[in-house]
C-alpha positions as protocol buffer text, in pm:
chain_id: "A"
residue {
  index: 1
  type: MET
  ca { x: 13750 y: 9008 z: 7215 }
}
residue {
  index: 2
  type: LEU
  ca { x: 13529 y: 8773 z: 7018 }
}
residue {
  index: 3
  type: GLU
  ca { x: 13634 y: 8545 z: 6733 }
}
residue {
  index: 4
  type: VAL
  ca { x: 13391 y: 8314 z: 6553 }
}
residue {
  index: 5
  type: ASN
  ca { x: 13553 y: 8069 z: 6311 }
}
residue {
  index: 6
  type: GLU
  ca { x: 13365 y: 7863 z: 6048 }
}
residue {
  index: 7
  type: LEU
  ca { x: 13073 y: 7822 z: 6288 }
}
residue {
  index: 8
  type: VAL
  ca { x: 12799 y: 7573 z: 6200 }
}
residue {
  index: 9
  type: SER
  ca { x: 12500 y: 7564 z: 6433 }
}
residue {
  index: 10
  type: GLY
  ca { x: 12129 y: 7499 z: 6433 }
}
residue {
  index: 11
  type: TYR
  ca { x: 11847 y: 7312 z: 6598 }
}
residue {
  index: 12
  type: GLY
  ca { x: 11894 y: 6939 z: 6640 }
}
residue {
  index: 13
  type: LYS
  ca { x: 12105 y: 6825 z: 6349 }
}
residue {
  index: 14
  type: ILE
  ca { x: 11960 y: 7080 z: 6107 }
}
residue {
  index: 15
  type: PRO
  ca { x: 12221 y: 7355 z: 6043 }
}
residue {
  index: 16
  type: ILE
  ca { x: 12103 y: 7715 z: 6029 }
}
residue {
  index: 17
  type: LEU
  ca { x: 12448 y: 7877 z: 6031 }
}
residue {
  index: 18
  type: HIS
  ca { x: 12691 y: 7775 z: 5759 }
}
residue {
  index: 19
  type: GLU
  ca { x: 13060 y: 7836 z: 5839 }
}
residue {
  index: 20
  type: VAL
  ca { x: 13009 y: 8185 z: 5982 }
}
residue {
  index: 21
  type: ASN
  ca { x: 13320 y: 8396 z: 6051 }
}
residue {
  index: 22
  type: LEU
  ca { x: 13299 y: 8708 z: 6265 }
}
residue {
  index: 23
  type: GLU
  ca { x: 13528 y: 8914 z: 6487 }
}
residue {
  index: 24
  type: VAL
  ca { x: 13471 y: 9192 z: 6738 }
}
residue {
  index: 25
  type: ASN
  ca { x: 13747 y: 9405 z: 6887 }
}
residue {
  index: 26
  type: GLU
  ca { x: 13750 y: 9565 z: 7229 }
}
residue {
  index: 27
  type: GLY
  ca { x: 13537 y: 9880 z: 7252 }
}
residue {
  index: 28
  type: GLU
  ca { x: 13361 y: 9828 z: 6920 }
}
residue {
  index: 29
  type: MET
  ca { x: 12994 y: 9839 z: 6837 }
}
residue {
  index: 30
  type: VAL
  ca { x: 12926 y: 9575 z: 6574 }
}
residue {
  index: 31
  type: ALA
  ca { x: 12586 y: 9539 z: 6408 }
}
residue {
  index: 32
  type: ILE
  ca { x: 12434 y: 9230 z: 6245 }
}
residue {
  index: 33
  type: ILE
  ca { x: 12160 y: 9281 z: 5989 }
}
residue {
  index: 34
  type: GLY
  ca { x: 11958 y: 9062 z: 5754 }
}
residue {
  index: 35
  type: SER
  ca { x: 11606 y: 8951 z: 5676 }
}
residue {
  index: 36
  type: ASN
  ca { x: 11390 y: 8736 z: 5906 }
}
residue {
  index: 37
  type: GLY
  ca { x: 11525 y: 8382 z: 5912 }
}
residue {
  index: 38
  type: ALA
  ca { x: 11878 y: 8490 z: 5816 }
}
residue {
  index: 39
  type: GLY
  ca { x: 12023 y: 8323 z: 6127 }
}
residue {
  index: 40
  type: LYS
  ca { x: 12093 y: 8631 z: 6340 }
}
residue {
  index: 41
  type: SER
  ca { x: 11927 y: 8505 z: 6659 }
}
residue {
  index: 42
  type: THR
  ca { x: 12073 y: 8156 z: 6606 }
}
residue {
  index: 43
  type: LEU
  ca { x: 12417 y: 8316 z: 6603 }
}
residue {
  index: 44
  type: MET
  ca { x: 12342 y: 8501 z: 6929 }
}
residue {
  index: 45
  type: HIS
  ca { x: 12211 y: 8183 z: 7092 }
}
residue {
  index: 46
  type: THR
  ca { x: 12522 y: 7989 z: 6992 }
}
residue {
  index: 47
  type: ILE
  ca { x: 12769 y: 8252 z: 7112 }
}
residue {
  index: 48
  type: SER
  ca { x: 12587 y: 8281 z: 7447 }
}
residue {
  index: 49
  type: GLY
  ca { x: 12583 y: 7902 z: 7496 }
}
residue {
  index: 50
  type: LEU
  ca { x: 12210 y: 7843 z: 7452 }
}
residue {
  index: 51
  type: LEU
  ca { x: 12273 y: 7637 z: 7137 }
}
residue {
  index: 52
  type: PRO
  ca { x: 12558 y: 7392 z: 7074 }
}
residue {
  index: 53
  type: ALA
  ca { x: 12805 y: 7446 z: 6793 }
}
residue {
  index: 54
  type: LEU
  ca { x: 12797 y: 7162 z: 6542 }
}
residue {
  index: 55
  type: LYS
  ca { x: 13129 y: 7267 z: 6390 }
}
residue {
  index: 56
  type: GLY
  ca { x: 13381 y: 7549 z: 6417 }
}
residue {
  index: 57
  type: SER
  ca { x: 13493 y: 7747 z: 6720 }
}
residue {
  index: 58
  type: ILE
  ca { x: 13412 y: 8055 z: 6930 }
}
residue {
  index: 59
  type: TYR
  ca { x: 13680 y: 8235 z: 7131 }
}
residue {
  index: 60
  type: PHE
  ca { x: 13608 y: 8505 z: 7388 }
}
residue {
  index: 61
  type: GLN
  ca { x: 13910 y: 8697 z: 7518 }
}
residue {
  index: 62
  type: GLY
  ca { x: 14131 y: 8413 z: 7400 }
}
residue {
  index: 63
  type: LYS
  ca { x: 13929 y: 8137 z: 7573 }
}
residue {
  index: 64
  type: ARG
  ca { x: 13732 y: 7884 z: 7373 }
}
residue {
  index: 65
  type: ILE
  ca { x: 13364 y: 7903 z: 7473 }
}
residue {
  index: 66
  type: ASP
  ca { x: 13170 y: 7706 z: 7212 }
}
residue {
  index: 67
  type: ASN
  ca { x: 12960 y: 7443 z: 7392 }
}
residue {
  index: 68
  type: LYS
  ca { x: 13030 y: 7598 z: 7734 }
}
residue {
  index: 69
  type: ALA
  ca { x: 12735 y: 7643 z: 7972 }
}
residue {
  index: 70
  type: PRO
  ca { x: 12567 y: 7987 z: 7953 }
}
residue {
  index: 71
  type: SER
  ca { x: 12643 y: 8046 z: 8323 }
}
residue {
  index: 72
  type: GLU
  ca { x: 13013 y: 7985 z: 8260 }
}
residue {
  index: 73
  type: ILE
  ca { x: 13014 y: 8222 z: 7963 }
}
residue {
  index: 74
  type: THR
  ca { x: 12838 y: 8489 z: 8168 }
}
residue {
  index: 75
  type: ARG
  ca { x: 13101 y: 8465 z: 8441 }
}
residue {
  index: 76
  type: LEU
  ca { x: 13365 y: 8546 z: 8180 }
}
residue {
  index: 77
  type: GLY
  ca { x: 13196 y: 8884 z: 8126 }
}
residue {
  index: 78
  type: LEU
  ca { x: 12975 y: 8817 z: 7825 }
}
residue {
  index: 79
  type: GLY
  ca { x: 12616 y: 8931 z: 7877 }
}
residue {
  index: 80
  type: TYR
  ca { x: 12318 y: 8853 z: 7655 }
}
residue {
  index: 81
  type: VAL
  ca { x: 11981 y: 9027 z: 7621 }
}
residue {
  index: 82
  type: PRO
  ca { x: 11752 y: 8810 z: 7404 }
}
residue {
  index: 83
  type: GLN
  ca { x: 11465 y: 8958 z: 7208 }
}
residue {
  index: 84
  type: ARG
  ca { x: 11199 y: 8761 z: 7396 }
}
residue {
  index: 85
  type: LYS
  ca { x: 11168 y: 8610 z: 7743 }
}
residue {
  index: 86
  type: ASN
  ca { x: 11432 y: 8848 z: 7869 }
}
residue {
  index: 87
  type: VAL
  ca { x: 11282 y: 8916 z: 8213 }
}
residue {
  index: 88
  type: PHE
  ca { x: 11132 y: 8703 z: 8492 }
}
residue {
  index: 89
  type: ALA
  ca { x: 10767 y: 8786 z: 8425 }
}
residue {
  index: 90
  type: GLU
  ca { x: 10631 y: 8665 z: 8760 }
}
residue {
  index: 91
  type: LEU
  ca { x: 10890 y: 8855 z: 8965 }
}
residue {
  index: 92
  type: THR
  ca { x: 10873 y: 9226 z: 9046 }
}
residue {
  index: 93
  type: VAL
  ca { x: 11109 y: 9480 z: 8894 }
}
residue {
  index: 94
  type: GLN
  ca { x: 11297 y: 9489 z: 9225 }
}
residue {
  index: 95
  type: GLU
  ca { x: 11328 y: 9111 z: 9231 }
}
residue {
  index: 96
  type: ASN
  ca { x: 11450 y: 9102 z: 8869 }
}
residue {
  index: 97
  type: LEU
  ca { x: 11725 y: 9349 z: 8952 }
}
residue {
  index: 98
  type: GLU
  ca { x: 11821 y: 9150 z: 9262 }
}
residue {
  index: 99
  type: MET
  ca { x: 11843 y: 8835 z: 9049 }
}
residue {
  index: 100
  type: GLY
  ca { x: 12073 y: 9015 z: 8806 }
}
residue {
  index: 101
  type: ALA
  ca { x: 12293 y: 9139 z: 9091 }
}
residue {
  index: 102
  type: TYR
  ca { x: 12303 y: 8825 z: 9304 }
}
residue {
  index: 103
  type: THR
  ca { x: 12675 y: 8763 z: 9241 }
}
residue {
  index: 104
  type: LEU
  ca { x: 12780 y: 9113 z: 9349 }
}
residue {
  index: 105
  type: LYS
  ca { x: 12924 y: 9192 z: 9692 }
}
residue {
  index: 106
  type: ASN
  ca { x: 12734 y: 9522 z: 9714 }
}
residue {
  index: 107
  type: PRO
  ca { x: 12422 y: 9468 z: 9502 }
}
residue {
  index: 108
  type: LYS
  ca { x: 12221 y: 9759 z: 9645 }
}
residue {
  index: 109
  type: ALA
  ca { x: 12468 y: 10021 z: 9523 }
}
residue {
  index: 110
  type: ARG
  ca { x: 12465 y: 9877 z: 9172 }
}
residue {
  index: 111
  type: ILE
  ca { x: 12085 y: 9845 z: 9168 }
}
residue {
  index: 112
  type: ASP
  ca { x: 12061 y: 10211 z: 9268 }
}
residue {
  index: 113
  type: GLU
  ca { x: 12289 y: 10300 z: 8975 }
}
residue {
  index: 114
  type: MET
  ca { x: 12060 y: 10115 z: 8735 }
}
residue {
  index: 115
  type: LEU
  ca { x: 11756 y: 10294 z: 8875 }
}
residue {
  index: 116
  type: ASP
  ca { x: 11932 y: 10627 z: 8823 }
}
residue {
  index: 117
  type: MET
  ca { x: 12005 y: 10521 z: 8465 }
}
residue {
  index: 118
  type: PHE
  ca { x: 11645 y: 10405 z: 8407 }
}
residue {
  index: 119
  type: PRO
  ca { x: 11433 y: 10626 z: 8639 }
}
residue {
  index: 120
  type: ARG
  ca { x: 11109 y: 10484 z: 8501 }
}
residue {
  index: 121
  type: LEU
  ca { x: 11192 y: 10152 z: 8666 }
}
residue {
  index: 122
  type: LYS
  ca { x: 11213 y: 10326 z: 9002 }
}
residue {
  index: 123
  type: GLU
  ca { x: 10840 y: 10399 z: 8969 }
}
residue {
  index: 124
  type: ARG
  ca { x: 10768 y: 10030 z: 8897 }
}
residue {
  index: 125
  type: LEU
  ca { x: 10977 y: 9852 z: 9163 }
}
residue {
  index: 126
  type: GLY
  ca { x: 10685 y: 9660 z: 9314 }
}
residue {
  index: 127
  type: GLN
  ca { x: 10521 y: 9580 z: 8979 }
}
residue {
  index: 128
  type: LYS
  ca { x: 10550 y: 9237 z: 8818 }
}
residue {
  index: 129
  type: ALA
  ca { x: 10776 y: 9246 z: 8515 }
}
residue {
  index: 130
  type: GLY
  ca { x: 10517 y: 9069 z: 8301 }
}
residue {
  index: 131
  type: THR
  ca { x: 10282 y: 9366 z: 8334 }
}
residue {
  index: 132
  type: LEU
  ca { x: 10533 y: 9625 z: 8212 }
}
residue {
  index: 133
  type: SER
  ca { x: 10507 y: 9798 z: 7876 }
}
residue {
  index: 134
  type: GLY
  ca { x: 10739 y: 9682 z: 7598 }
}
residue {
  index: 135
  type: GLY
  ca { x: 10975 y: 9973 z: 7650 }
}
residue {
  index: 136
  type: GLU
  ca { x: 10985 y: 9925 z: 8027 }
}
residue {
  index: 137
  type: ARG
  ca { x: 11054 y: 9555 z: 7984 }
}
residue {
  index: 138
  type: GLN
  ca { x: 11349 y: 9630 z: 7758 }
}
residue {
  index: 139
  type: MET
  ca { x: 11481 y: 9880 z: 8012 }
}
residue {
  index: 140
  type: LEU
  ca { x: 11459 y: 9612 z: 8280 }
}
residue {
  index: 141
  type: ALA
  ca { x: 11628 y: 9352 z: 8058 }
}
residue {
  index: 142
  type: LEU
  ca { x: 11912 y: 9593 z: 7977 }
}
residue {
  index: 143
  type: SER
  ca { x: 11960 y: 9700 z: 8338 }
}
residue {
  index: 144
  type: SER
  ca { x: 11960 y: 9336 z: 8453 }
}
residue {
  index: 145
  type: ALA
  ca { x: 12237 y: 9263 z: 8202 }
}
residue {
  index: 146
  type: LEU
  ca { x: 12437 y: 9579 z: 8272 }
}
residue {
  index: 147
  type: ILE
  ca { x: 12417 y: 9545 z: 8649 }
}
residue {
  index: 148
  type: VAL
  ca { x: 12721 y: 9314 z: 8665 }
}
residue {
  index: 149
  type: ASN
  ca { x: 12931 y: 9546 z: 8446 }
}
residue {
  index: 150
  type: PRO
  ca { x: 12979 y: 9303 z: 8155 }
}
residue {
  index: 151
  type: THR
  ca { x: 13276 y: 9372 z: 7932 }
}
residue {
  index: 152
  type: PHE
  ca { x: 13080 y: 9245 z: 7631 }
}
residue {
  index: 153
  type: LEU
  ca { x: 12709 y: 9258 z: 7555 }
}
residue {
  index: 154
  type: LEU
  ca { x: 12500 y: 9078 z: 7292 }
}
residue {
  index: 155
  type: LEU
  ca { x: 12176 y: 9260 z: 7212 }
}
residue {
  index: 156
  type: ASP
  ca { x: 11913 y: 9082 z: 7002 }
}
residue {
  index: 157
  type: GLU
  ca { x: 11679 y: 9343 z: 6852 }
}
residue {
  index: 158
  type: PRO
  ca { x: 11646 y: 9551 z: 7172 }
}
residue {
  index: 159
  type: ILE
  ca { x: 11425 y: 9822 z: 7016 }
}
residue {
  index: 160
  type: THR
  ca { x: 11195 y: 9615 z: 6794 }
}
residue {
  index: 161
  type: GLY
  ca { x: 10827 y: 9703 z: 6834 }
}
residue {
  index: 162
  type: LEU
  ca { x: 10879 y: 9992 z: 7075 }
}
residue {
  index: 163
  type: ALA
  ca { x: 10725 y: 10339 z: 7062 }
}
residue {
  index: 164
  type: PRO
  ca { x: 10936 y: 10602 z: 6877 }
}
residue {
  index: 165
  type: GLN
  ca { x: 10987 y: 10816 z: 7188 }
}
residue {
  index: 166
  type: ILE
  ca { x: 11124 y: 10512 z: 7375 }
}
residue {
  index: 167
  type: ILE
  ca { x: 11350 y: 10401 z: 7088 }
}
residue {
  index: 168
  type: LYS
  ca { x: 11562 y: 10717 z: 7079 }
}
residue {
  index: 169
  type: GLY
  ca { x: 11627 y: 10701 z: 7452 }
}
residue {
  index: 170
  type: LEU
  ca { x: 11731 y: 10335 z: 7437 }
}
residue {
  index: 171
  type: ILE
  ca { x: 11961 y: 10390 z: 7138 }
}
residue {
  index: 172
  type: ASP
  ca { x: 12129 y: 10679 z: 7320 }
}
residue {
  index: 173
  type: MET
  ca { x: 12166 y: 10465 z: 7633 }
}
residue {
  index: 174
  type: ILE
  ca { x: 12322 y: 10173 z: 7442 }
}
residue {
  index: 175
  type: VAL
  ca { x: 12561 y: 10401 z: 7254 }
}
residue {
  index: 176
  type: ALA
  ca { x: 12663 y: 10564 z: 7585 }
}
residue {
  index: 177
  type: THR
  ca { x: 12721 y: 10219 z: 7736 }
}
residue {
  index: 178
  type: CYS
  ca { x: 12956 y: 10135 z: 7450 }
}
residue {
  index: 179
  type: SER
  ca { x: 13143 y: 10465 z: 7483 }
}
residue {
  index: 180
  type: GLN
  ca { x: 13196 y: 10385 z: 7852 }
}
residue {
  index: 181
  type: GLY
  ca { x: 13384 y: 10068 z: 7765 }
}
residue {
  index: 182
  type: THR
  ca { x: 13134 y: 9787 z: 7704 }
}
residue {
  index: 183
  type: THR
  ca { x: 13184 y: 9614 z: 7369 }
}
residue {
  index: 184
  type: ILE
  ca { x: 12850 y: 9556 z: 7197 }
}
residue {
  index: 185
  type: VAL
  ca { x: 12713 y: 9328 z: 6924 }
}
residue {
  index: 186
  type: TRP
  ca { x: 12369 y: 9451 z: 6818 }
}
residue {
  index: 187
  type: VAL
  ca { x: 12120 y: 9258 z: 6602 }
}
residue {
  index: 188
  type: VAL
  ca { x: 11936 y: 9535 z: 6416 }
}
residue {
  index: 189
  type: GLU
  ca { x: 11591 y: 9494 z: 6262 }
}
residue {
  index: 190
  type: GLU
  ca { x: 11438 y: 9841 z: 6305 }
}
residue {
  index: 191
  type: ASN
  ca { x: 11562 y: 10201 z: 6278 }
}
residue {
  index: 192
  type: PRO
  ca { x: 11881 y: 10095 z: 6097 }
}
residue {
  index: 193
  type: LYS
  ca { x: 11983 y: 10447 z: 6002 }
}
residue {
  index: 194
  type: ASP
  ca { x: 11975 y: 10556 z: 6366 }
}
residue {
  index: 195
  type: VAL
  ca { x: 12183 y: 10256 z: 6477 }
}
residue {
  index: 196
  type: LEU
  ca { x: 12428 y: 10184 z: 6195 }
}
residue {
  index: 197
  type: LYS
  ca { x: 12577 y: 10534 z: 6202 }
}
residue {
  index: 198
  type: HIS
  ca { x: 12728 y: 10432 z: 6536 }
}
residue {
  index: 199
  type: ALA
  ca { x: 12853 y: 10090 z: 6418 }
}
residue {
  index: 200
  type: ASP
  ca { x: 13224 y: 10029 z: 6362 }
}
residue {
  index: 201
  type: ARG
  ca { x: 13140 y: 9728 z: 6147 }
}
residue {
  index: 202
  type: VAL
  ca { x: 12826 y: 9569 z: 6005 }
}
residue {
  index: 203
  type: TYR
  ca { x: 12777 y: 9204 z: 5905 }
}
residue {
  index: 204
  type: LEU
  ca { x: 12500 y: 9128 z: 5656 }
}
residue {
  index: 205
  type: MET
  ca { x: 12358 y: 8778 z: 5698 }
}
residue {
  index: 206
  type: ASP
  ca { x: 12141 y: 8583 z: 5459 }
}
residue {
  index: 207
  type: SER
  ca { x: 12040 y: 8216 z: 5486 }
}
residue {
  index: 208
  type: GLY
  ca { x: 12291 y: 8153 z: 5763 }
}
residue {
  index: 209
  type: ILE
  ca { x: 12585 y: 8298 z: 5569 }
}
residue {
  index: 210
  type: ILE
  ca { x: 12777 y: 8625 z: 5609 }
}
residue {
  index: 211
  type: LYS
  ca { x: 12726 y: 8791 z: 5271 }
}
residue {
  index: 212
  type: MET
  ca { x: 12891 y: 9129 z: 5324 }
}
residue {
  index: 213
  type: VAL
  ca { x: 13100 y: 9321 z: 5579 }
}
residue {
  index: 214
  type: ARG
  ca { x: 13117 y: 9703 z: 5577 }
}
residue {
  index: 215
  type: THR
  ca { x: 13149 y: 9990 z: 5820 }
}
residue {
  index: 216
  type: GLY
  ca { x: 12820 y: 10140 z: 5932 }
}
residue {
  index: 217
  type: ARG
  ca { x: 12881 y: 10453 z: 5726 }
}
residue {
  index: 218
  type: GLU
  ca { x: 12964 y: 10250 z: 5415 }
}
residue {
  index: 219
  type: PHE
  ca { x: 12636 y: 10060 z: 5442 }
}
residue {
  index: 220
  type: LEU
  ca { x: 12438 y: 10381 z: 5486 }
}
residue {
  index: 221
  type: GLU
  ca { x: 12603 y: 10529 z: 5176 }
}
residue {
  index: 222
  type: GLU
  ca { x: 12509 y: 10231 z: 4956 }
}
residue {
  index: 223
  type: GLU
  ca { x: 12258 y: 10334 z: 4688 }
}
residue {
  index: 224
  type: ASN
  ca { x: 12058 y: 10015 z: 4741 }
}
residue {
  index: 225
  type: PHE
  ca { x: 12079 y: 10029 z: 5121 }
}
residue {
  index: 226
  type: GLU
  ca { x: 11711 y: 9943 z: 5175 }
}
residue {
  index: 227
  type: GLN
  ca { x: 11740 y: 9629 z: 4963 }
}
residue {
  index: 228
  type: LEU
  ca { x: 12064 y: 9525 z: 5135 }
}
residue {
  index: 229
  type: PHE
  ca { x: 11913 y: 9575 z: 5479 }
}
residue {
  index: 230
  type: LEU
  ca { x: 11625 y: 9344 z: 5387 }
}
residue {
  index: 231
  type: GLY
  ca { x: 11873 y: 9082 z: 5268 }
}
residue {
  index: 232
  type: HIS
  ca { x: 11828 y: 9127 z: 4894 }
}
């Protein structure tokens, strides 16, 4: 579904990614790991259209999308949940969900499905998103992305900084979403052992370069797993 070829990208003319190659097949869960500053979020921003590609190409379902507008990429079925600024803070939970569903012919039915999936949001419908807890905000960001039934979802550290009791529920929800047919690329910074056991393939990034590719199980079985996860 996704093919990244020799991708160079960065901020201004300063490259952060250096000829990155990556592929994701339909129905897979692919994880990206690496230390802070490895280029993981830059890769997500470039695939989703928020950053231009300086060199190389990105294909989604056979269509070239590098340097396409984010709105155009979204319409193709590729959703993105960034780590930060992933909700409209001044809008209520209800309004955020309506914004996510504005292209649907029957938005109410789909909003109701999201509220059944994340019942805590049902209790916060009239509350401004900026006042939600970290876990609730991530639930809202995920539901806003899932509401249009994307075929492909980019998740940038969706569980970072959350309470342990919230993390397990979100991991289970994301894994269930993948098993129901949504292909997922997941940037992992916390709880790697709980996430990577579900990953079909894991890319280790360091300094904007893909240094290693393994299955999730193979990474977990590495004797020096902790050092690899931190990018050493």
